[in-house]
Amino acid sequence: MSSRAVRRALKERGYDDMAETTALIEKQVCEMENEKDRGSSEPVNMFDLLGGDAAESSESEGSVEGGVEAIVEVEPKQEAKPAKTKKTKRGKNKKSKGKGKEKADDMSMAEFEAHLKKHDAELPQVETKKAQGAAGRGAALGVELTAEQQQNRALLVVDAKQLDAEAEIKRLFGSAAVQNAGQGRRGMPRGLAVRKRLALSHPKATWPPMNAPGIEMQQVGVDEETGGHVFAVEHTERFRSVQIDFLSAVMTNDADAIAGLAYHHPYHVDALLQLSEILKQTGGDFIEAGTLVERALYAFECGFASRFSITNGLGRLDFRRIESRGLFLALFRHMQFLARRGCWRTAFEVNKALLALDPVRDPYGALLTLDFHALKSRQYEYVRRMSTEWTWSRIDLLPGWAYSRALAEFMLERNGAERSTDLLVEAILVFPSVVPVL
């Protein structure tokens, strides 16, 4: 550091009137430079000289030199501050790890056993909390469920990944089968932008644009018996005006009028379902009939409430409301078309969704076909669970489930067939009239 810098530092500290100290510092700096010119091998730090002269000088001079030393010590710390911070953090981490190891090493065997006993005492409480959480898992979905309700709801949960019929066809026959069937082109129809995730329907780019579904859904209460949310389907004013024209066309048995209504209103649910049935009964295109049903499901899904889910097993609809019957019929027809195409796993998941809408009354008899679709999709474990865990209806009085349980048990058995044989004998004794039909 030059003498000018030292004077500036002294001036900032308020020592600009110390002329003698300044002269002394300048003299020492000059001597240091002269020694450097002579080729001295050992470098001399001028601040060491300041520290040495401070002891011989007066108290005032010592205070001045102390101020200079403070300045000199602060500057290198500020320059190396980031590096020192990183080293300090690493050092702290190492120290903390070292302390943890020392703490673990210093723990005696008696303390360790006491810690284990305390942990074992807390385990039952943790298991109880886990059981309560499993029983009332519906609280996260907005409803409290009992253990029985949660057990039955688990049998109604739909796997959304298995609701894609085209994906199942690709797994069974390859992608060429879908392309040859003309079902490969997909894309969101123009018009209404649907931000919700669709599960039942998979819109295609060739479908007409969606302007307004005409269907709305509102929550009206909670089903105390099953613990699910009860919703009600409502029609908009525009949908009701079109409904009058549809009913008049049905009363006159005019198929052309229904086709024209479906052409001008491509997402009128009742017109799509009726036209699909006409195509099926007249020996028309079954693929087109199934597409019309899927369009009806797409219209329903666009109007679903935000809290309604077709896959969580908690959405309920009252079949006594006429507006809600369209969704029951659309799911039932969709399940039939899927089974006709050989998409058994997709039909099985749709069957569970149909049963979940009203699991107690079951207006479309979804429980009567659920065992068949489960066996065709090789869900043998589900048949076993459903036969033993379902409590919302008397499944033991259905002959189909009795024989299906025996068959599922036979498929699950690897060594021997004692259990399945006993179940088959029991089914024959309870329902002997089924044997001649089989």
GROMACS .gro file of C-alpha atoms in nm:
model
  438
    1MET     CA    1   0.000   0.000   0.000
    2SER     CA    2   0.138   0.342  -0.092
    3SER     CA    3   0.173   0.629   0.150
    4ARG     CA    4  -0.108   0.812  -0.025
    5ALA     CA    5  -0.345   0.528   0.047
    6VAL     CA    6  -0.234   0.521   0.409
    7ARG     CA    7  -0.295   0.895   0.444
    8ARG     CA    8  -0.639   0.854   0.288
    9ALA     CA    9  -0.721   0.580   0.536
   10LEU     CA   10  -0.602   0.791   0.826
   11LYS     CA   11  -0.803   1.086   0.704
   12GLU     CA   12  -1.119   0.872   0.686
   13ARG     CA   13  -1.057   0.763   1.045
   14GLY     CA   14  -1.014   1.122   1.163
   15TYR     CA   15  -0.638   1.121   1.205
   16ASP     CA   16  -0.552   1.375   0.936
   17ASP     CA   17  -0.400   1.618   1.194
   18MET     CA   18  -0.135   1.371   1.302
   19ALA     CA   19   0.147   1.503   1.092
   20GLU     CA   20   0.419   1.328   1.286
   21THR     CA   21   0.257   0.989   1.246
   22THR     CA   22   0.214   1.046   0.876
   23ALA     CA   23   0.577   1.144   0.834
   24LEU     CA   24   0.687   0.840   1.028
   25ILE     CA   25   0.480   0.609   0.812
   26GLU     CA   26   0.618   0.768   0.495
   27LYS     CA   27   0.972   0.717   0.620
   28GLN     CA   28   0.907   0.351   0.689
   29VAL     CA   29   0.753   0.303   0.346
   30CYS     CA   30   1.057   0.459   0.182
   31GLU     CA   31   1.291   0.231   0.375
   32MET     CA   32   1.090  -0.071   0.270
   33GLU     CA   33   1.108   0.029  -0.094
   34ASN     CA   34   1.482   0.083  -0.071
   35GLU     CA   35   1.530  -0.263   0.076
   36LYS     CA   36   1.321  -0.407  -0.202
   37ASP     CA   37   1.541  -0.234  -0.459
   38ARG     CA   38   1.852  -0.386  -0.304
   39GLY     CA   39   1.712  -0.729  -0.384
   40SER     CA   40   1.610  -0.844  -0.042
   41SER     CA   41   1.487  -1.206  -0.059
   42GLU     CA   42   1.256  -1.179   0.240
   43PRO     CA   43   0.959  -0.951   0.172
   44VAL     CA   44   0.876  -0.706   0.444
   45ASN     CA   45   0.518  -0.620   0.531
   46MET     CA   46   0.484  -0.252   0.609
   47PHE     CA   47   0.202  -0.320   0.851
   48ASP     CA   48   0.438  -0.522   1.065
   49LEU     CA   49   0.647  -0.207   1.085
   50LEU     CA   50   0.341  -0.014   1.192
   51GLY     CA   51   0.276  -0.264   1.468
   52GLY     CA   52   0.639  -0.245   1.588
   53ASP     CA   53   0.652   0.133   1.603
   54ALA     CA   54   0.327   0.146   1.786
   55ALA     CA   55   0.490   0.009   2.102
   56GLU     CA   56   0.765   0.277   2.099
   57SER     CA   57   0.538   0.569   2.017
   58SER     CA   58   0.309   0.750   2.252
   59GLU     CA   59  -0.040   0.642   2.346
   60SER     CA   60  -0.191   0.870   2.085
   61GLU     CA   61   0.026   0.722   1.818
   62GLY     CA   62  -0.067   0.373   1.936
   63SER     CA   63  -0.432   0.451   1.896
   64VAL     CA   64  -0.371   0.577   1.544
   65GLU     CA   65  -0.174   0.270   1.448
   66GLY     CA   66  -0.445   0.049   1.600
   67GLY     CA   67  -0.694   0.215   1.370
   68VAL     CA   68  -0.474   0.142   1.073
   69GLU     CA   69  -0.439  -0.220   1.175
   70ALA     CA   70  -0.816  -0.251   1.202
   71ILE     CA   71  -0.855  -0.122   0.850
   72VAL     CA   72  -0.596  -0.359   0.717
   73GLU     CA   73  -0.763  -0.659   0.883
   74VAL     CA   74  -1.114  -0.575   0.760
   75GLU     CA   75  -1.022  -0.543   0.392
   76PRO     CA   76  -0.895  -0.901   0.333
   77LYS     CA   77  -1.195  -1.042   0.520
   78GLN     CA   78  -1.434  -0.860   0.290
   79GLU     CA   79  -1.252  -0.986  -0.019
   80ALA     CA   80  -1.254  -1.351   0.091
   81LYS     CA   81  -1.602  -1.346   0.247
   82PRO     CA   82  -1.783  -1.576  -0.004
   83ALA     CA   83  -1.510  -1.840   0.010
   84LYS     CA   84  -1.497  -1.831   0.388
   85THR     CA   85  -1.876  -1.866   0.405
   86LYS     CA   86  -1.871  -2.187   0.202
   87LYS     CA   87  -1.588  -2.328   0.410
   88THR     CA   88  -1.772  -2.236   0.727
   89LYS     CA   89  -2.087  -2.417   0.610
   90ARG     CA   90  -1.893  -2.728   0.524
   91GLY     CA   91  -1.719  -2.711   0.853
   92LYS     CA   92  -2.046  -2.678   1.038
   93ASN     CA   93  -2.189  -2.976   0.855
   94LYS     CA   94  -1.885  -3.183   0.938
   95LYS     CA   95  -1.902  -3.074   1.299
   96SER     CA   96  -2.273  -3.155   1.320
   97LYS     CA   97  -2.214  -3.499   1.167
   98GLY     CA   98  -1.931  -3.554   1.406
   99LYS     CA   99  -2.148  -3.456   1.699
  100GLY     CA  100  -2.420  -3.696   1.581
  101LYS     CA  101  -2.171  -3.980   1.561
  102GLU     CA  102  -2.034  -3.897   1.903
  103LYS     CA  103  -2.390  -3.887   2.040
  104ALA     CA  104  -2.470  -4.226   1.889
  105ASP     CA  105  -2.143  -4.371   2.017
  106ASP     CA  106  -2.195  -4.231   2.364
  107MET     CA  107  -2.547  -4.386   2.390
  108SER     CA  108  -2.538  -4.676   2.633
  109MET     CA  109  -2.717  -5.004   2.588
  110ALA     CA  110  -2.973  -4.918   2.854
  111GLU     CA  111  -3.062  -4.592   2.679
  112PHE     CA  112  -3.092  -4.776   2.350
  113GLU     CA  113  -3.332  -5.034   2.497
  114ALA     CA  114  -3.538  -4.756   2.657
  115HIS     CA  115  -3.562  -4.584   2.321
  116LEU     CA  116  -3.681  -4.908   2.160
  117LYS     CA  117  -3.947  -4.960   2.427
  118LYS     CA  118  -4.074  -4.607   2.371
  119HIS     CA  119  -4.090  -4.669   1.996
  120ASP     CA  120  -4.279  -4.998   2.046
  121ALA     CA  121  -4.528  -4.822   2.272
  122GLU     CA  122  -4.600  -4.569   1.999
  123LEU     CA  123  -4.651  -4.834   1.728
  124PRO     CA  124  -5.011  -4.932   1.824
  125GLN     CA  125  -5.114  -4.569   1.808
  126VAL     CA  126  -4.961  -4.535   1.462
  127GLU     CA  127  -5.136  -4.849   1.339
  128THR     CA  128  -5.466  -4.725   1.481
  129LYS     CA  129  -5.426  -4.396   1.300
  130LYS     CA  130  -5.347  -4.579   0.976
  131ALA     CA  131  -5.658  -4.793   1.014
  132GLN     CA  132  -5.872  -4.490   1.084
  133GLY     CA  133  -5.725  -4.318   0.780
  134ALA     CA  134  -5.800  -4.617   0.560
  135ALA     CA  135  -6.156  -4.639   0.689
  136GLY     CA  136  -6.223  -4.271   0.648
  137ARG     CA  137  -6.027  -4.213   0.332
  138GLY     CA  138  -6.335  -4.060   0.179
  139ALA     CA  139  -6.277  -3.753   0.397
  140ALA     CA  140  -6.023  -3.636   0.141
  141LEU     CA  141  -6.302  -3.660  -0.118
  142GLY     CA  142  -6.538  -3.451   0.092
  143VAL     CA  143  -6.733  -3.722   0.276
  144GLU     CA  144  -6.677  -3.937   0.583
  145LEU     CA  145  -6.703  -4.310   0.519
  146THR     CA  146  -6.744  -4.595   0.761
  147ALA     CA  147  -6.536  -4.912   0.735
  148GLU     CA  148  -6.819  -5.094   0.557
  149GLN     CA  149  -6.877  -4.809   0.314
  150GLN     CA  150  -6.508  -4.786   0.235
  151GLN     CA  151  -6.494  -5.162   0.176
  152ASN     CA  152  -6.781  -5.150  -0.073
  153ARG     CA  153  -6.655  -4.833  -0.238
  154ALA     CA  154  -6.319  -5.000  -0.309
  155LEU     CA  155  -6.506  -5.253  -0.525
  156LEU     CA  156  -6.660  -4.972  -0.733
  157VAL     CA  157  -6.346  -4.773  -0.809
  158VAL     CA  158  -6.288  -4.759  -1.185
  159ASP     CA  159  -5.943  -4.773  -1.342
  160ALA     CA  160  -5.947  -4.476  -1.578
  161LYS     CA  161  -5.652  -4.613  -1.775
  162GLN     CA  162  -5.861  -4.914  -1.876
  163LEU     CA  163  -6.150  -4.711  -2.019
  164ASP     CA  164  -5.989  -4.673  -2.362
  165ALA     CA  165  -6.133  -4.933  -2.601
  166GLU     CA  166  -5.893  -4.850  -2.882
  167ALA     CA  167  -5.593  -4.897  -2.655
  168GLU     CA  168  -5.725  -5.242  -2.560
  169ILE     CA  169  -5.773  -5.333  -2.925
  170LYS     CA  170  -5.414  -5.228  -2.994
  171ARG     CA  171  -5.292  -5.450  -2.712
  172LEU     CA  172  -5.489  -5.746  -2.845
  173PHE     CA  173  -5.457  -5.714  -3.222
  174GLY     CA  174  -5.201  -5.440  -3.288
  175SER     CA  175  -5.233  -5.087  -3.418
  176ALA     CA  176  -5.324  -5.208  -3.767
  177ALA     CA  177  -5.662  -5.328  -3.640
  178VAL     CA  178  -5.755  -4.979  -3.522
  179GLN     CA  179  -5.642  -4.817  -3.846
  180ASN     CA  180  -5.835  -5.063  -4.058
  181ALA     CA  181  -6.148  -5.002  -3.850
  182GLY     CA  182  -6.121  -4.627  -3.912
  183GLN     CA  183  -6.100  -4.545  -3.544
  184GLY     CA  184  -5.744  -4.411  -3.532
  185ARG     CA  185  -5.802  -4.041  -3.583
  186ARG     CA  186  -5.846  -3.854  -3.259
  187GLY     CA  187  -5.862  -3.492  -3.158
  188MET     CA  188  -6.076  -3.247  -2.969
  189PRO     CA  189  -6.379  -3.126  -3.169
  190ARG     CA  190  -6.394  -2.761  -3.256
  191GLY     CA  191  -6.606  -2.524  -3.051
  192LEU     CA  192  -6.630  -2.552  -2.675
  193ALA     CA  193  -6.290  -2.595  -2.510
  194VAL     CA  194  -6.316  -2.871  -2.252
  195ARG     CA  195  -6.052  -2.833  -1.982
  196LYS     CA  196  -6.162  -3.124  -1.765
  197ARG     CA  197  -6.017  -3.467  -1.811
  198LEU     CA  198  -6.245  -3.704  -2.000
  199ALA     CA  199  -6.269  -4.067  -1.893
  200LEU     CA  200  -6.568  -4.228  -2.064
  201SER     CA  201  -6.543  -4.068  -2.407
  202HIS     CA  202  -6.254  -4.005  -2.642
  203PRO     CA  203  -6.351  -3.729  -2.888
  204LYS     CA  204  -6.242  -3.753  -3.250
  205ALA     CA  205  -6.156  -3.476  -3.490
  206THR     CA  206  -6.439  -3.581  -3.725
  207TRP     CA  207  -6.706  -3.508  -3.465
  208PRO     CA  208  -6.920  -3.194  -3.499
  209PRO     CA  209  -6.813  -2.889  -3.298
  210MET     CA  210  -6.934  -2.866  -2.940
  211ASN     CA  211  -7.102  -2.531  -2.875
  212ALA     CA  212  -7.299  -2.607  -2.557
  213PRO     CA  213  -7.376  -2.948  -2.409
  214GLY     CA  214  -7.719  -2.843  -2.283
  215ILE     CA  215  -7.668  -3.055  -1.970
  216GLU     CA  216  -7.577  -2.936  -1.625
  217MET     CA  217  -7.522  -3.120  -1.300
  218GLN     CA  218  -7.579  -3.004  -0.944
  219GLN     CA  219  -7.513  -3.172  -0.610
  220VAL     CA  220  -7.832  -3.220  -0.413
  221GLY     CA  221  -7.715  -3.409  -0.105
  222VAL     CA  222  -7.533  -3.707   0.041
  223ASP     CA  223  -7.646  -4.068   0.037
  224GLU     CA  224  -7.635  -4.177   0.401
  225GLU     CA  225  -7.651  -4.548   0.318
  226THR     CA  226  -7.357  -4.557   0.078
  227GLY     CA  227  -7.178  -4.236   0.178
  228GLY     CA  228  -7.164  -4.099  -0.176
  229HIS     CA  229  -7.252  -3.758  -0.320
  230VAL     CA  230  -7.596  -3.742  -0.480
  231PHE     CA  231  -7.613  -3.533  -0.800
  232ALA     CA  232  -7.898  -3.433  -1.026
  233VAL     CA  233  -7.883  -3.379  -1.402
  234GLU     CA  234  -8.059  -3.067  -1.528
  235HIS     CA  235  -8.141  -2.951  -1.881
  236THR     CA  236  -8.089  -2.599  -2.005
  237GLU     CA  237  -8.369  -2.393  -2.155
  238ARG     CA  238  -8.244  -2.449  -2.509
  239PHE     CA  239  -8.222  -2.824  -2.451
  240ARG     CA  240  -8.584  -2.830  -2.330
  241SER     CA  241  -8.706  -2.658  -2.644
  242VAL     CA  242  -8.528  -2.918  -2.859
  243GLN     CA  243  -8.665  -3.194  -2.634
  244ILE     CA  244  -9.020  -3.102  -2.735
  245ASP     CA  245  -8.935  -3.157  -3.102
  246PHE     CA  246  -8.769  -3.487  -3.016
  247LEU     CA  247  -9.072  -3.618  -2.825
  248SER     CA  248  -9.301  -3.526  -3.111
  249ALA     CA  249  -9.074  -3.716  -3.354
  250VAL     CA  250  -9.078  -4.022  -3.128
  251MET     CA  251  -9.457  -4.014  -3.099
  252THR     CA  252  -9.493  -4.017  -3.478
  253ASN     CA  253  -9.234  -4.301  -3.519
  254ASP     CA  254  -9.052  -4.090  -3.775
  255ALA     CA  255  -8.690  -4.209  -3.794
  256ASP     CA  256  -8.601  -3.944  -4.051
  257ALA     CA  257  -8.719  -3.670  -3.818
  258ILE     CA  258  -8.498  -3.809  -3.539
  259ALA     CA  259  -8.200  -3.829  -3.777
  260GLY     CA  260  -8.259  -3.470  -3.887
  261LEU     CA  261  -8.283  -3.357  -3.526
  262ALA     CA  262  -7.953  -3.531  -3.448
  263TYR     CA  263  -7.798  -3.363  -3.751
  264HIS     CA  264  -7.901  -3.010  -3.649
  265HIS     CA  265  -7.833  -3.074  -3.279
  266PRO     CA  266  -7.537  -3.314  -3.283
  267TYR     CA  267  -7.509  -3.337  -2.903
  268HIS     CA  268  -7.872  -3.384  -2.805
  269VAL     CA  269  -7.839  -3.688  -2.579
  270ASP     CA  270  -8.183  -3.843  -2.625
  271ALA     CA  271  -8.172  -3.804  -3.004
  272LEU     CA  272  -7.827  -3.967  -3.022
  273LEU     CA  273  -7.934  -4.263  -2.808
  274GLN     CA  274  -8.256  -4.314  -3.005
  275LEU     CA  275  -8.080  -4.294  -3.342
  276SER     CA  276  -7.819  -4.541  -3.221
  277GLU     CA  277  -8.090  -4.789  -3.127
  278ILE     CA  278  -8.257  -4.745  -3.468
  279LEU     CA  279  -7.928  -4.822  -3.645
  280LYS     CA  280  -7.876  -5.132  -3.429
  281GLN     CA  281  -8.227  -5.273  -3.478
  282THR     CA  282  -8.239  -5.212  -3.852
  283GLY     CA  283  -7.912  -5.396  -3.909
  284GLY     CA  284  -7.717  -5.083  -3.983
  285ASP     CA  285  -7.361  -4.989  -3.900
  286PHE     CA  286  -7.282  -5.104  -3.547
  287ILE     CA  287  -6.966  -4.895  -3.542
  288GLU     CA  288  -7.164  -4.581  -3.617
  289ALA     CA  289  -7.422  -4.678  -3.356
  290GLY     CA  290  -7.147  -4.712  -3.095
  291THR     CA  291  -7.000  -4.377  -3.199
  292LEU     CA  292  -7.336  -4.208  -3.141
  293VAL     CA  293  -7.348  -4.350  -2.788
  294GLU     CA  294  -6.995  -4.227  -2.722
  295ARG     CA  295  -7.095  -3.879  -2.843
  296ALA     CA  296  -7.380  -3.886  -2.592
  297LEU     CA  297  -7.133  -3.973  -2.317
  298TYR     CA  298  -6.913  -3.687  -2.433
  299ALA     CA  299  -7.205  -3.448  -2.397
  300PHE     CA  300  -7.267  -3.576  -2.045
  301GLU     CA  301  -6.903  -3.543  -1.943
  302CYS     CA  302  -6.890  -3.184  -2.063
  303GLY     CA  303  -7.175  -3.107  -1.822
  304PHE     CA  304  -7.043  -3.298  -1.521
  305ALA     CA  305  -7.011  -3.106  -1.196
  306SER     CA  306  -6.662  -3.033  -1.070
  307ARG     CA  307  -6.707  -3.265  -0.770
  308PHE     CA  308  -6.862  -3.548  -0.970
  309SER     CA  309  -6.630  -3.829  -1.072
  310ILE     CA  310  -6.730  -4.141  -1.257
  311THR     CA  311  -6.418  -4.327  -1.141
  312ASN     CA  312  -6.396  -4.276  -0.762
  313GLY     CA  313  -6.706  -4.481  -0.677
  314LEU     CA  314  -6.877  -4.197  -0.488
  315GLY     CA  315  -7.091  -4.030  -0.757
  316ARG     CA  316  -7.460  -4.113  -0.718
  317LEU     CA  317  -7.759  -4.034  -0.939
  318ASP     CA  318  -8.127  -4.072  -0.858
  319PHE     CA  319  -8.286  -4.287  -1.126
  320ARG     CA  320  -8.627  -4.148  -1.038
  321ARG     CA  321  -8.532  -3.818  -1.201
  322ILE     CA  322  -8.602  -3.843  -1.573
  323GLU     CA  323  -8.309  -3.617  -1.665
  324SER     CA  324  -8.065  -3.858  -1.497
  325ARG     CA  325  -8.184  -4.168  -1.678
  326GLY     CA  326  -7.999  -4.077  -1.997
  327LEU     CA  327  -7.659  -4.138  -1.834
  328PHE     CA  328  -7.769  -4.482  -1.709
  329LEU     CA  329  -7.888  -4.577  -2.057
  330ALA     CA  330  -7.577  -4.439  -2.228
  331LEU     CA  331  -7.344  -4.639  -2.002
  332PHE     CA  332  -7.550  -4.956  -2.049
  333ARG     CA  333  -7.547  -4.923  -2.430
  334HIS     CA  334  -7.178  -4.835  -2.429
  335MET     CA  335  -7.103  -5.149  -2.226
  336GLN     CA  336  -7.295  -5.362  -2.477
  337PHE     CA  337  -7.107  -5.223  -2.776
  338LEU     CA  338  -6.772  -5.272  -2.602
  339ALA     CA  339  -6.855  -5.635  -2.529
  340ARG     CA  340  -6.958  -5.683  -2.893
  341ARG     CA  341  -6.616  -5.555  -3.002
  342GLY     CA  342  -6.438  -5.789  -2.762
  343CYS     CA  343  -6.309  -5.512  -2.531
  344TRP     CA  344  -6.384  -5.707  -2.217
  345ARG     CA  345  -6.165  -5.511  -1.978
  346THR     CA  346  -6.313  -5.180  -2.089
  347ALA     CA  347  -6.665  -5.325  -2.064
  348PHE     CA  348  -6.582  -5.446  -1.714
  349GLU     CA  349  -6.475  -5.098  -1.601
  350VAL     CA  350  -6.785  -4.938  -1.757
  351ASN     CA  351  -6.998  -5.199  -1.581
  352LYS     CA  352  -6.850  -5.093  -1.246
  353ALA     CA  353  -6.919  -4.728  -1.330
  354LEU     CA  354  -7.283  -4.813  -1.408
  355LEU     CA  355  -7.322  -4.998  -1.079
  356ALA     CA  356  -7.160  -4.711  -0.884
  357LEU     CA  357  -7.430  -4.464  -0.994
  358ASP     CA  358  -7.690  -4.648  -0.784
  359PRO     CA  359  -7.535  -4.952  -0.615
  360VAL     CA  360  -7.832  -5.031  -0.389
  361ARG     CA  361  -8.127  -5.017  -0.631
  362ASP     CA  362  -7.925  -5.104  -0.946
  363PRO     CA  363  -8.198  -5.013  -1.197
  364TYR     CA  364  -8.019  -5.163  -1.500
  365GLY     CA  365  -7.905  -5.483  -1.327
  366ALA     CA  366  -7.534  -5.406  -1.356
  367LEU     CA  367  -7.460  -5.658  -1.081
  368LEU     CA  368  -7.599  -5.940  -1.298
  369THR     CA  369  -7.341  -5.882  -1.573
  370LEU     CA  370  -7.046  -5.776  -1.358
  371ASP     CA  371  -6.931  -6.131  -1.284
  372PHE     CA  372  -6.944  -6.224  -1.655
  373HIS     CA  373  -6.732  -5.927  -1.761
  374ALA     CA  374  -6.490  -5.987  -1.473
  375LEU     CA  375  -6.433  -6.347  -1.583
  376LYS     CA  376  -6.394  -6.254  -1.949
  377SER     CA  377  -6.137  -5.989  -1.857
  378ARG     CA  378  -5.959  -6.240  -1.627
  379GLN     CA  379  -6.025  -6.044  -1.309
  380TYR     CA  380  -6.059  -6.355  -1.095
  381GLU     CA  381  -5.941  -6.193  -0.776
  382TYR     CA  382  -6.213  -5.928  -0.813
  383VAL     CA  383  -6.479  -6.200  -0.835
  384ARG     CA  384  -6.347  -6.352  -0.513
  385ARG     CA  385  -6.345  -6.018  -0.332
  386MET     CA  386  -6.686  -5.917  -0.462
  387SER     CA  387  -6.839  -6.245  -0.349
  388THR     CA  388  -6.711  -6.210   0.006
  389GLU     CA  389  -6.692  -5.833   0.072
  390TRP     CA  390  -6.999  -5.686  -0.099
  391THR     CA  391  -7.270  -5.602   0.157
  392TRP     CA  392  -7.501  -5.353  -0.013
  393SER     CA  393  -7.711  -5.629  -0.174
  394ARG     CA  394  -7.767  -6.005  -0.135
  395ILE     CA  395  -7.512  -6.128  -0.385
  396ASP     CA  396  -7.534  -6.479  -0.241
  397LEU     CA  397  -7.887  -6.512  -0.385
  398LEU     CA  398  -7.765  -6.471  -0.744
  399PRO     CA  399  -7.690  -6.804  -0.916
  400GLY     CA  400  -7.450  -6.644  -1.162
  401TRP     CA  401  -7.222  -6.524  -0.885
  402ALA     CA  402  -7.225  -6.862  -0.713
  403TYR     CA  403  -7.097  -7.043  -1.021
  404SER     CA  404  -6.866  -6.756  -1.116
  405ARG     CA  405  -6.703  -6.768  -0.775
  406ALA     CA  406  -6.631  -7.138  -0.815
  407LEU     CA  407  -6.480  -7.080  -1.159
  408ALA     CA  408  -6.270  -6.786  -1.040
  409GLU     CA  409  -6.141  -6.992  -0.748
  410PHE     CA  410  -6.050  -7.273  -0.987
  411MET     CA  411  -5.853  -7.033  -1.207
  412LEU     CA  412  -5.667  -6.894  -0.908
  413GLU     CA  413  -5.576  -7.233  -0.764
  414ARG     CA  414  -5.237  -7.374  -0.860
  415ASN     CA  415  -5.198  -7.690  -0.654
  416GLY     CA  416  -5.515  -7.891  -0.619
  417ALA     CA  417  -5.877  -7.784  -0.664
  418GLU     CA  418  -6.034  -7.857  -0.329
  419ARG     CA  419  -6.169  -7.509  -0.259
  420SER     CA  420  -6.317  -7.460  -0.606
  421THR     CA  421  -6.476  -7.807  -0.594
  422ASP     CA  422  -6.646  -7.730  -0.265
  423LEU     CA  423  -6.778  -7.402  -0.403
  424LEU     CA  424  -6.909  -7.573  -0.716
  425VAL     CA  425  -7.088  -7.839  -0.512
  426GLU     CA  426  -7.239  -7.569  -0.294
  427ALA     CA  427  -7.359  -7.376  -0.601
  428ILE     CA  428  -7.519  -7.689  -0.747
  429LEU     CA  429  -7.697  -7.768  -0.421
  430VAL     CA  430  -7.832  -7.415  -0.383
  431PHE     CA  431  -7.919  -7.356  -0.752
  432PRO     CA  432  -7.977  -7.701  -0.910
  433SER     CA  433  -8.197  -7.565  -1.188
  434VAL     CA  434  -7.895  -7.396  -1.348
  435VAL     CA  435  -7.716  -7.725  -1.416
  436PRO     CA  436  -7.939  -7.837  -1.709
  437VAL     CA  437  -7.897  -7.496  -1.872
  438LEU     CA  438  -7.519  -7.522  -1.844
   0.00000   0.00000   0.00000
